[in-house]
Short mmCIF file of C-alpha atoms and ligand atoms in Angstrom, two decimals:
data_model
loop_
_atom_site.label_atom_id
_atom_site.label_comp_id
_atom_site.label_asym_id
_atom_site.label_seq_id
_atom_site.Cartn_x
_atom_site.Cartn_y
_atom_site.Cartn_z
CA UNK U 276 -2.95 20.15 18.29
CA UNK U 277 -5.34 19.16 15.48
CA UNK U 278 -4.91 20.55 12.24
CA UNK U 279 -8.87 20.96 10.62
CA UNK U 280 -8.45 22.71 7.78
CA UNK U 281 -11.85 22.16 5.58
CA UNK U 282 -13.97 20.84 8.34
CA UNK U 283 -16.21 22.34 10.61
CA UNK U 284 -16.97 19.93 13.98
CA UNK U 285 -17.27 16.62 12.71
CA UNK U 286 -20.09 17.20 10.51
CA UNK U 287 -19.67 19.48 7.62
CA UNK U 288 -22.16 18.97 4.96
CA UNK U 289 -21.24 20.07 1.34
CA UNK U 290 -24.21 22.36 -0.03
CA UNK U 291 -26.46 20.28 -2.59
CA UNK U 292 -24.00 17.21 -2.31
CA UNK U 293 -26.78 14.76 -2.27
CA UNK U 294 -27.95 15.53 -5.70
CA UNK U 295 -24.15 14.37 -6.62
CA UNK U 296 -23.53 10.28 -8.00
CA UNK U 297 -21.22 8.61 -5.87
CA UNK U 298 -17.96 9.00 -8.50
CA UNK U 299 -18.60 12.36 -9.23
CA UNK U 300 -18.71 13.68 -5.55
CA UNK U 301 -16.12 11.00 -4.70
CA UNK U 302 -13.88 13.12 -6.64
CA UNK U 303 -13.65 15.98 -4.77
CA UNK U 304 -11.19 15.01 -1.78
CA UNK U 305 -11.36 15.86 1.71
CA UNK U 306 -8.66 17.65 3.49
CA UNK U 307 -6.72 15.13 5.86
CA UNK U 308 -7.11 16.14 9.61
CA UNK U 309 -3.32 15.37 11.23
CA UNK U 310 -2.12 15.68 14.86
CA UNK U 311 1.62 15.39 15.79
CA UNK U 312 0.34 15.41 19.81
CA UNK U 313 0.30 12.01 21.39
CA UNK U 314 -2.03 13.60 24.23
CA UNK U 315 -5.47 12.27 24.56
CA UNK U 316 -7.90 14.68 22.92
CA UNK U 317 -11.84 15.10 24.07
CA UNK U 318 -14.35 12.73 22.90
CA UNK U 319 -15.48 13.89 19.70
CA UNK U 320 -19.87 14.50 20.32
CA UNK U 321 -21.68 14.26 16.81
CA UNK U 322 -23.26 17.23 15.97
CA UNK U 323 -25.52 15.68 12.83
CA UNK U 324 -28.21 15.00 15.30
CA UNK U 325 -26.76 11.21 16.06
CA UNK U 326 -27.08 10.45 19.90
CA UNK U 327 -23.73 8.30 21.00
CA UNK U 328 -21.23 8.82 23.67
CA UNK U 329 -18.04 8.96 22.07
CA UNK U 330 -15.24 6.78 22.94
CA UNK U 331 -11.68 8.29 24.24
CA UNK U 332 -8.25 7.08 22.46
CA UNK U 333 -6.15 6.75 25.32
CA UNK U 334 -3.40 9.18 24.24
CA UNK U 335 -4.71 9.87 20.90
CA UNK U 336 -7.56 10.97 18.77
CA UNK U 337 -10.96 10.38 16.51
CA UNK U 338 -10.66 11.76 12.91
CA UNK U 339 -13.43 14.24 12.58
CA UNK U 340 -15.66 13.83 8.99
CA UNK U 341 -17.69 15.19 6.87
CA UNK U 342 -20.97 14.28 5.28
CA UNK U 343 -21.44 14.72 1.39
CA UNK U 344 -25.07 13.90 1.06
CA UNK U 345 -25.88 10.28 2.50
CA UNK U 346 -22.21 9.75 2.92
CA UNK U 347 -20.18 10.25 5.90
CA UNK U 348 -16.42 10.99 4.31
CA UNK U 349 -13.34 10.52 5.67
CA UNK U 350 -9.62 10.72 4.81
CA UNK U 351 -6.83 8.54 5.87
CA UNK U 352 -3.21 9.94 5.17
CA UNK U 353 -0.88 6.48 5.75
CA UNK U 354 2.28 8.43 5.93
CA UNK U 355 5.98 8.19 8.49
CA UNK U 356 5.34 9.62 11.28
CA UNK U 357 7.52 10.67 14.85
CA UNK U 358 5.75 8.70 17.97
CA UNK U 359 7.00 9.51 21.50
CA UNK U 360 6.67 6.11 23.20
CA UNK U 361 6.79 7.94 26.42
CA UNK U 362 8.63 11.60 27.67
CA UNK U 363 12.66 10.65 26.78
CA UNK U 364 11.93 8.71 23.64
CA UNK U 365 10.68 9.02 20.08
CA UNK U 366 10.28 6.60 17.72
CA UNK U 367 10.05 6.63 13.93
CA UNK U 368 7.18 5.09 12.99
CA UNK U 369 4.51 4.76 10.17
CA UNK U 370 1.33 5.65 10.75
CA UNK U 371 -1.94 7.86 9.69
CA UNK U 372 -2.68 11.25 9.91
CA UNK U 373 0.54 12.48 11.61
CA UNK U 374 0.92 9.68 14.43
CA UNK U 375 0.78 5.85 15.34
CA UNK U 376 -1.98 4.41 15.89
CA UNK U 377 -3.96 6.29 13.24
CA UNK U 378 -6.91 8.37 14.06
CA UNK U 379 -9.93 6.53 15.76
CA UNK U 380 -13.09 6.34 13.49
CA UNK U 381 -16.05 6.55 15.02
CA UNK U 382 -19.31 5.83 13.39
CA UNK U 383 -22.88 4.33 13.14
CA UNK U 384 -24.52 1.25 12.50
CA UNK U 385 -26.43 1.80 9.30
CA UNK U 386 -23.87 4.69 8.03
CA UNK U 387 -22.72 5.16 4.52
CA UNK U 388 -19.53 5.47 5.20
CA UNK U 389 -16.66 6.34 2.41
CA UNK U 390 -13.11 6.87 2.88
CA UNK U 391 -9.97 8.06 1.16
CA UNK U 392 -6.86 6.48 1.66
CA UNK U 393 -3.99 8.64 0.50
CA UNK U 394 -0.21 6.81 0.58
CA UNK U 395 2.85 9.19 1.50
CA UNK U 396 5.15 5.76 2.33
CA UNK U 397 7.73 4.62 0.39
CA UNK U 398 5.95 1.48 -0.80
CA UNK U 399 2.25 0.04 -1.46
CA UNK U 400 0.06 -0.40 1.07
CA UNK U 401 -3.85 -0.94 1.53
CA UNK U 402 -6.09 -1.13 4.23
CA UNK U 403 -8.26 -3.93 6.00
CA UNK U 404 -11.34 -3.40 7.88
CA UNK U 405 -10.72 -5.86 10.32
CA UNK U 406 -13.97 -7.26 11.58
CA UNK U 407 -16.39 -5.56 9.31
CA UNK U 408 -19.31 -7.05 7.33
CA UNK U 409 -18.64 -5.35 3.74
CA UNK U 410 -18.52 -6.45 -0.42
CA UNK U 411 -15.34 -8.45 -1.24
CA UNK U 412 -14.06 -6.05 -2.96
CA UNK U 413 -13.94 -3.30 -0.23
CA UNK U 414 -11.70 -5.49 2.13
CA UNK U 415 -8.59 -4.54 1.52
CA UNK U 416 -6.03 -7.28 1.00
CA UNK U 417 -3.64 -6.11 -1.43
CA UNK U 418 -3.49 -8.17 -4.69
CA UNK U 419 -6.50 -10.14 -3.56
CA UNK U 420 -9.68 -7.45 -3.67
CA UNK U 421 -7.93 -4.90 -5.02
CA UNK U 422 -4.82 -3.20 -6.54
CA UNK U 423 -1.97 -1.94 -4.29
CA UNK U 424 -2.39 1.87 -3.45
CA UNK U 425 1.09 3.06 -4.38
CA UNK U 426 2.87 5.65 -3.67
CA UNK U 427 1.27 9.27 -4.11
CA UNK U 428 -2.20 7.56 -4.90
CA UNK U 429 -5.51 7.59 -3.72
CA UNK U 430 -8.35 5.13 -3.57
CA UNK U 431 -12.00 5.31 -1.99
CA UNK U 432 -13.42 2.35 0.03
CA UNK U 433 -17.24 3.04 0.30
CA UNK U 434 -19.45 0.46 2.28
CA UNK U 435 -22.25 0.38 4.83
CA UNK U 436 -22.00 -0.27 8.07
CA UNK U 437 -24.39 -3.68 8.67
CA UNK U 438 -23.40 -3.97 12.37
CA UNK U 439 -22.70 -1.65 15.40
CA UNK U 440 -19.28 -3.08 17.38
CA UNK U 441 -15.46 -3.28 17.95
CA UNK U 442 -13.15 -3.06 14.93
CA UNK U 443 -10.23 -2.29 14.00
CA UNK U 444 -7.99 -0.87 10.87
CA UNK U 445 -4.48 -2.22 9.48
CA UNK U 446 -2.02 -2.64 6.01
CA UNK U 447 -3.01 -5.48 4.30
CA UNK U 448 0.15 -4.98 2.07
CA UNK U 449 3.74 -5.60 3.33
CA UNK U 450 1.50 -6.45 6.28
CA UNK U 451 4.21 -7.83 8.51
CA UNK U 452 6.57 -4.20 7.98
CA UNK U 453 3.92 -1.80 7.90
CA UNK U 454 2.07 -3.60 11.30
CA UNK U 455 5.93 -3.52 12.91
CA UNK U 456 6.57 -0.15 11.85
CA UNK U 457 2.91 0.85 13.57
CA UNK U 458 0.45 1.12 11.08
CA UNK U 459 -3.10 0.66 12.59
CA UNK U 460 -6.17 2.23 14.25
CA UNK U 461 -9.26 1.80 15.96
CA UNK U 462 -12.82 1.77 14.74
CA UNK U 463 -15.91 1.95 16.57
CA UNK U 464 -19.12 1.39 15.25
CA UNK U 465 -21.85 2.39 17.65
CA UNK U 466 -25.24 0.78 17.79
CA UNK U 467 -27.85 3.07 16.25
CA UNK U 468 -30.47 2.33 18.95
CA UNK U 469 -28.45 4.94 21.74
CA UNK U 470 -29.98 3.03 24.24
CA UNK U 471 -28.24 -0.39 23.65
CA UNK U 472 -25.28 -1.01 25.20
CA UNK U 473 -24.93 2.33 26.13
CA UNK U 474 -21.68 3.23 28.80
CA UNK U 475 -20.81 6.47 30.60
CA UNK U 476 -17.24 6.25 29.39
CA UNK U 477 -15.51 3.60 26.77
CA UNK U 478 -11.86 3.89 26.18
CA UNK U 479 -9.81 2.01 23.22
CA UNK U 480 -6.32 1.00 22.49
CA UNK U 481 -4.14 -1.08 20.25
CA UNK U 482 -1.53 -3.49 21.96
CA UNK U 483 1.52 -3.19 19.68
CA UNK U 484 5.29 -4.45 20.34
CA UNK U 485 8.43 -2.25 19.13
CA UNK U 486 12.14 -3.39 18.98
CA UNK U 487 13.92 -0.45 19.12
CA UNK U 488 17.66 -0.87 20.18
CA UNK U 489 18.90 1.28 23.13
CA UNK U 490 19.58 4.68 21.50
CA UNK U 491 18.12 4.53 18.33
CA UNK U 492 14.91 5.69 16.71
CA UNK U 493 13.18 2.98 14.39
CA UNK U 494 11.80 -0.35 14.85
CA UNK U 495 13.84 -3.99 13.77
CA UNK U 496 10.87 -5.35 11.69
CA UNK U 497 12.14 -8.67 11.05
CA UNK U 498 11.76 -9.42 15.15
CA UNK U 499 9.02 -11.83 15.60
CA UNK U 500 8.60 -11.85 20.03
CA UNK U 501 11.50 -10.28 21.43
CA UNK U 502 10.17 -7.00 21.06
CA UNK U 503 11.58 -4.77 23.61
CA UNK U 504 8.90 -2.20 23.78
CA UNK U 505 5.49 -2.87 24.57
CA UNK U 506 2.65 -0.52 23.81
CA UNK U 507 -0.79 0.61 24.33
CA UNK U 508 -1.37 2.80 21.21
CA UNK U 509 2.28 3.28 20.85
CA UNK U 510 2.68 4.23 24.32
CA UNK U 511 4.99 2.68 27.38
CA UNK U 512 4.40 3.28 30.85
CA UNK U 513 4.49 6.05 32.14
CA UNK U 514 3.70 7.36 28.54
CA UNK U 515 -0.05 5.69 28.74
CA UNK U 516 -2.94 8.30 29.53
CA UNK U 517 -4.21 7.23 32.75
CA UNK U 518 -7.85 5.86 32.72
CA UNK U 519 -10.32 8.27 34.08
CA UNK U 520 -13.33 7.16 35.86
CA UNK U 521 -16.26 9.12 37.87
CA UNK U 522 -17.42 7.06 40.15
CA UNK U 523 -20.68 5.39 39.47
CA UNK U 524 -19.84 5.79 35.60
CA UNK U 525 -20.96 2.01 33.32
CA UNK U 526 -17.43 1.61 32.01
CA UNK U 527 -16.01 0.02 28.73
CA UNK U 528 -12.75 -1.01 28.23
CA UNK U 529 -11.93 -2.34 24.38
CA UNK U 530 -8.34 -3.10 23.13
CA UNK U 531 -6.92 -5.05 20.45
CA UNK U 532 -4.11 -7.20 19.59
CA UNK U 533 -2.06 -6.19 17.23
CA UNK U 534 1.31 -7.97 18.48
CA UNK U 535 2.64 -11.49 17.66
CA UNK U 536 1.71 -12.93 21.23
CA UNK U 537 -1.07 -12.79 23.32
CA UNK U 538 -1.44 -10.65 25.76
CA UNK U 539 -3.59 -11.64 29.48
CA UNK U 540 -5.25 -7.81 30.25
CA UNK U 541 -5.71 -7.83 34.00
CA UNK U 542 -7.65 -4.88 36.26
CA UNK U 543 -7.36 -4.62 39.75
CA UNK U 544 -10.43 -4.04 42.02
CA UNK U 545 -13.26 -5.41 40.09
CA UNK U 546 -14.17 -7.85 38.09
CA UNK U 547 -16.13 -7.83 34.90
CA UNK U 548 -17.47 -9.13 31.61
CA UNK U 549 -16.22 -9.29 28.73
CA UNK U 550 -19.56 -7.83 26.52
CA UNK U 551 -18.05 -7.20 23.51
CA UNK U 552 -15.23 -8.90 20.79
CA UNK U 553 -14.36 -7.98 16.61
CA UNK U 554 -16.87 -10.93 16.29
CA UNK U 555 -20.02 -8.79 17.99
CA UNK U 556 -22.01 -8.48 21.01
CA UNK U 557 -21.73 -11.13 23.36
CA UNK U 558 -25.20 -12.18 24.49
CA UNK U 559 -25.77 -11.72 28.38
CA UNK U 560 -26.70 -15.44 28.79
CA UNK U 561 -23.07 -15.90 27.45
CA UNK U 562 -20.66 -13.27 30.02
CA UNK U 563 -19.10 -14.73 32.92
CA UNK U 564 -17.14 -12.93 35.45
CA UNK U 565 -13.16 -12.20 34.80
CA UNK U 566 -10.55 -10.21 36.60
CA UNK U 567 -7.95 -11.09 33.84
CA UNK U 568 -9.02 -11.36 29.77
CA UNK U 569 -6.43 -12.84 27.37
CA UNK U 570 -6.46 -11.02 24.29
CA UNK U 571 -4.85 -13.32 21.48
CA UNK U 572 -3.45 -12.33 18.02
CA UNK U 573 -5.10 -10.45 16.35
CA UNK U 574 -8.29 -10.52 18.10
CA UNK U 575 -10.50 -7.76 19.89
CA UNK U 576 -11.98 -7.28 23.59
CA UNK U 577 -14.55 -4.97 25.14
CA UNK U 578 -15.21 -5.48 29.06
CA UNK U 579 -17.23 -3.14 31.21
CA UNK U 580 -17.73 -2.77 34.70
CA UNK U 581 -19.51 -0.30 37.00
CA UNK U 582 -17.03 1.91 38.90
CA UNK U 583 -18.54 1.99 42.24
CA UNK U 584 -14.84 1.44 44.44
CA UNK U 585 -12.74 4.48 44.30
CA UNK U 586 -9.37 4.18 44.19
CA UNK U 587 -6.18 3.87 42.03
CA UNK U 588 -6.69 0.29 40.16
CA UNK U 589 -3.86 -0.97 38.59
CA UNK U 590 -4.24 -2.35 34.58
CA UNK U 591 -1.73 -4.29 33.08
CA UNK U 592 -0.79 -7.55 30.90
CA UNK U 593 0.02 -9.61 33.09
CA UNK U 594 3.20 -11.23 30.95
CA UNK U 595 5.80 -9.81 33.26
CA UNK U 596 8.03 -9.25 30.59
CA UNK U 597 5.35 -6.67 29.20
CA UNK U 598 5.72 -4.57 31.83
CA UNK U 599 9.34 -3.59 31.37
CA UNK U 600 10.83 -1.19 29.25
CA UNK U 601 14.11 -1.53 26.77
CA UNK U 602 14.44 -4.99 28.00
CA UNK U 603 17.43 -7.33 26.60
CA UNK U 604 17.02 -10.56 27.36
CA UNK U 605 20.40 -12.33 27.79
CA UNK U 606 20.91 -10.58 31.25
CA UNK U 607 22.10 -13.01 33.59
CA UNK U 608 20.40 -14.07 37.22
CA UNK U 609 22.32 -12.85 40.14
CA UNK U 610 19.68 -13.27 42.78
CA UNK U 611 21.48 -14.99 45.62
CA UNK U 612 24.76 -14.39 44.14
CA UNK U 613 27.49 -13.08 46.65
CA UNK U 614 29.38 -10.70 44.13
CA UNK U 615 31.68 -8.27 45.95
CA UNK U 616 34.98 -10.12 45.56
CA UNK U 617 33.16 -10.88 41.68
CA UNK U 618 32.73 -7.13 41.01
CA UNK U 619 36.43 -5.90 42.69
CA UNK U 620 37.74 -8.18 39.93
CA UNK U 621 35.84 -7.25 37.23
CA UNK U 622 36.61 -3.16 38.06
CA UNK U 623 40.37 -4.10 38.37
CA UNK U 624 40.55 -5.99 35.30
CA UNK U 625 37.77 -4.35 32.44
CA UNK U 626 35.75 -1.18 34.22
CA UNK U 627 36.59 0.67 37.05
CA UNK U 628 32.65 1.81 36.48
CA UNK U 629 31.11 -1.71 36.38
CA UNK U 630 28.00 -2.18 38.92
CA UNK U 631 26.57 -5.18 39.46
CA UNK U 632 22.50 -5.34 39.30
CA UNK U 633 20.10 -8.01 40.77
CA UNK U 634 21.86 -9.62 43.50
CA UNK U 635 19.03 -9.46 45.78
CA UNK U 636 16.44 -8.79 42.28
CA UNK U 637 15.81 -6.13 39.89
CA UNK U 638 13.46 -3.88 41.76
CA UNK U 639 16.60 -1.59 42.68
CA UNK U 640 16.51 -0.76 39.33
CA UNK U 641 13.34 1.16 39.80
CA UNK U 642 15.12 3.83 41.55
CA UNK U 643 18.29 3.52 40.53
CA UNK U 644 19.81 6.61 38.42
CA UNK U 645 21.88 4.34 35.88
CA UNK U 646 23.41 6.19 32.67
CA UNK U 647 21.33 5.22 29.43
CA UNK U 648 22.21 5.84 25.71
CA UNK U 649 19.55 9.18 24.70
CA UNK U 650 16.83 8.42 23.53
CA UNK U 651 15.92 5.28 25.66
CA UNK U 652 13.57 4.28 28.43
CA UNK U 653 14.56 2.66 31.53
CA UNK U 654 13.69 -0.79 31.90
CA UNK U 655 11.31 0.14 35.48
CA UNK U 656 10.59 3.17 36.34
CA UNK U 657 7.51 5.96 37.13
CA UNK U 658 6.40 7.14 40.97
CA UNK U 659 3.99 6.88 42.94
CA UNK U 660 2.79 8.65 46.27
CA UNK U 661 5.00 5.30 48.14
CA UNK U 662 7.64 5.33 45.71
CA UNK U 663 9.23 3.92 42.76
CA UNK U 664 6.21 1.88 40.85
CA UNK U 665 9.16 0.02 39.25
CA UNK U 666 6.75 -0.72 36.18
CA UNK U 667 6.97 -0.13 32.35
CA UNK U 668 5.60 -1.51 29.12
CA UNK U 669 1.47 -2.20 29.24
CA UNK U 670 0.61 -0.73 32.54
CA UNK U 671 -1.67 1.85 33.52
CA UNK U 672 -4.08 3.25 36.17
CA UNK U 673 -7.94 2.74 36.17
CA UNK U 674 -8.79 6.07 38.64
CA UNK U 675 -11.82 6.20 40.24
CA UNK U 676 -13.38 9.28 41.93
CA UNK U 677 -16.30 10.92 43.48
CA UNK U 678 -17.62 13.84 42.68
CA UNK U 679 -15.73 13.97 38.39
CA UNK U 680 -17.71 16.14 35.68
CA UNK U 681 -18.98 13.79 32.99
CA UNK U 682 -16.89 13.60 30.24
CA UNK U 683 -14.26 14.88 32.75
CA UNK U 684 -10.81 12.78 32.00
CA UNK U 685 -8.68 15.11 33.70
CA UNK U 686 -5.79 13.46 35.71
CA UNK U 687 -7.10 13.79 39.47
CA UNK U 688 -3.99 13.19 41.12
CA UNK U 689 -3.00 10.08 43.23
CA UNK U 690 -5.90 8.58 45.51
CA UNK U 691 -6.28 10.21 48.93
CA UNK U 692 -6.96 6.66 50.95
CA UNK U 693 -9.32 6.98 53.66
CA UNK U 694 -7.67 7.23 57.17
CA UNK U 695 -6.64 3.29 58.33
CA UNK U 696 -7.07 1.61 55.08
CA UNK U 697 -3.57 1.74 53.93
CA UNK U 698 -1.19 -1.61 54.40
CA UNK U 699 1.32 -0.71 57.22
CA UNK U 700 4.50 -1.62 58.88
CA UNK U 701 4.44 -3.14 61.83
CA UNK U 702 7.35 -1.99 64.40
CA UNK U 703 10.43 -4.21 64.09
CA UNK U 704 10.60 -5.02 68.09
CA UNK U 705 6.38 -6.52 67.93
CA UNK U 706 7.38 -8.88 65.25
CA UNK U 707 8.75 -12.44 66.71
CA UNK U 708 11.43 -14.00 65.32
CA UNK U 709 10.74 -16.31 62.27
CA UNK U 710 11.35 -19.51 62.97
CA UNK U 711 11.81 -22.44 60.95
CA UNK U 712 10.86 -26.09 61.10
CA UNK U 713 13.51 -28.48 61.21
CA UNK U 714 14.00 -29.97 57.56
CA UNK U 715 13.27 -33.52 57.16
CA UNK U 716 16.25 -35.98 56.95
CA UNK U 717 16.99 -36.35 53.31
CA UNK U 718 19.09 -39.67 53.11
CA UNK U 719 22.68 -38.87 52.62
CA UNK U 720 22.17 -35.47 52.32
CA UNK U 721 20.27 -35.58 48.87
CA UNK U 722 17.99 -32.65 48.23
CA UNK U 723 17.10 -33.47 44.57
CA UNK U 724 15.91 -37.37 43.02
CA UNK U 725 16.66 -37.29 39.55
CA UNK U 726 15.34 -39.41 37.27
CA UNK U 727 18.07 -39.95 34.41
CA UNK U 728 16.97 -41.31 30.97
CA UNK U 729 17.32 -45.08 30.73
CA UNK U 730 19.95 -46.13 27.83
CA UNK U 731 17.01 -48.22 26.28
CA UNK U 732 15.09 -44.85 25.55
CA UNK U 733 17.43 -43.78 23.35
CA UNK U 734 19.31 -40.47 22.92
CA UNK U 735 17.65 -36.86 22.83
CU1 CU E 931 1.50 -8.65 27.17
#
């Protein structure tokens, strides 16, 4: 639930505020709007007489504003917050406004836009406009174009908005903590022509890595890439908002990198164009056609399609290792491995409880029902109308239907596939045999040439 204390809709205007000078009305703060819900909230419509469609935070939120004269105000709260990653485990983050990522702000090209940055952390922080065309002195780099906000303070960054586009927000101050820890948020600047570039629904997310040891609550910020949770907008799968589409709808996608690796974003079902990066518009002449975009550090992508296939789409990074949950990495490979007379050993000697995983892969895990320390996720896991999906991490569900209110995001349910189009089984006693071509004669039995170093190239 959203707390709006102060504000009414997204446009309240203070009564003779434009007669004000920018200090003097600066001074007078706005109440912070907070949410502790990580459920996705309704697009936020301006009601100032601005003509946008509003973008959707996939489980999360747009900060609602007020205008003080020619200013549009907002306030950020940077503050520790409690995240649930996904139902069965919280995390304890930093972010703004009550949850991580911070609120969404949405805005247009040609706004004055001002906002308050109030610090509840324990130590400095400031905030970059990552992307944005503003004065030096309103980019936010701690120490460089400004003081550090510490604790308890408040500062105003006041700029215009020169260019409609795909931006984000983050610390600039203890950057590498306070980015691990969760701080960031989106912002969308849309074009003021309503015409240009103009979807039927645009959704945004952050990609951001956690490592959060089995059982406990807050992220080891000195890991650089064995994170262990991955995240869209602080979210693991089956945590992430599914993405709702009505068929026919002109689609955006944007995301942004906020990780330490890069991060190849890959639909099912379509492909599309990439139209849009933290840089600006790409220019028609200059789209080609993708079914996978990699996203790299700290870098921004917007790709839209038209919806015309219904179905379930899968979304993911395609990084394998994204796509798990609570994953440690020194696990061993059994595939292949006969282990019975292994395992009666091991239960004789150390645990009578001891099960062996992976002998024939992981995917059992999907379905298995393994004890896990509270507050953690299992590695694979969420269902599906066939079964285990055996997923986790940075995947999701692009659903298309027929027949959706605009503006409709409503989970519809798993796709009802049209009679025959469904992969099937085919009966055991129709299939023939496999059979196998004789291997050719290796000599001596040999499967493997290898080429050993020389001793005139020298030692490694
Ligand atoms: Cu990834």
């Amino acid at each position: 639930m959203i707390t709006r204390r102060g504000f009414v809709g997204s446009a309240a205007t203070l009564a003779g505020a434009g007669l004000v000078s920018g200090r003097v009305q600066a001074a007078s703060i706005p109440e912070a709007v907070t949410t502790q819900s990580p459920d996705m909230q309704p697009p936020l419509f301006p009601s100032n007489g601005q003509d946008y469609q509003p973008v959707v935070t996939l489980n999360g939120w747009t900060l609602p504003w007020r205008k003080n004269g020619d200013w549009k105000e907002f306030h950020l709260v940077a503050e520790p917050v409690v995240r649930e990653i996904a139902p069965g485990m919280k995390a304890h983050l930093w972010g703004y406004n009550g949850q991580s990522p911070g609120p969404t702000i949405e805005a247009v090209e040609g706004d004055k836009v001002r906002i308050f940055v109030t610090n509840k952390l324990p130590e400095n922080t400031a905030i970059h406009w990552h992307g944005m065309l503003l004065p030096s002195g309103m980019d936010g780099v701690g120490g460089l174009t400004q003081p550090h906000i510490e604790p308890g303070k408040t500062f105003i960054y006041e700029f215009v908005l020169k260019k409609s586009g795909t931006f984000m927000y983050h610390p600039h101050s203890d950057e590498m903590v306070q980015m691990a820890m969760g701080m960031m948020g989106f912002f969308v600047i849309h074009p003021r022509d309503p015409k240009f570039m103009r979807v039927d629904r645009d959704f945004v997310f952050l990609l951001a890595g956690y490592d959060i040891d089995p059982g406990s609550y807050v992220p080891k910020v000195m890991t650089m890439l064995d994170f262990n949770i991955w995240t869209w907008n602080s979210r693991a799968f089956p945590g992430i908002d599914n993405f709702v589409v009505r068929k026919g709808d002109r689609v955006r996608i944007r995301f942004g990198n906020l990780t330490m690796t890069n991060h190849p974003i890959h639909m099912h079902g379509y492909d599309f164009s990439v139209t849009c990066t933290d840089g600006g518009w790409v220019p028609e002449s200059a789209r080609w056609p993708e079914t996978s975009i990699d996203v790299a550090v700290g870098q921004m992508r917007a790709f839209e399609f038209v919806a015309d296939v219904p179905g379930d789409w899968a979304i993911h990074c395609h990084k394998s290792h994204h796509t798990m949950n609570a994953m440690g990495h020194d696990v061993r490979t059994f595939i292949g491995v006969q282990k019975r007379d292994l395992v009666q050993s091991i239960r004789r000697l150390a645990s009578p409880e001891y099960m062996p995983m992976g002998a024939a892969g992981m995917g059992e895990m999907g379905s298995m029902e393994m004890p896990l320390p509270d507050n953690t996720l299992p590695m694979m896991t969420g269902t599906g109308p066939f079964g285990p999906i055996e997923m986790g991490g940075m995947f999701s569900v692009v659903k298309v239907r027929e027949g959706l209110a605009a503006n409709d995001y409503k989970d519809p349910g798993w796709y009802k596939h049209p009679p025959g189009t469904v992969a099937y089984e085919v009966p055991s006693n129709a299939a023939p045999a496999p059979t196998r071509a004789a291997p050719a004669k290796q000599p001596g039995g040999v499967e493997m040439n290898v080429r050993k170093p020389s001793s005139h190239q020298g030692r490694h």
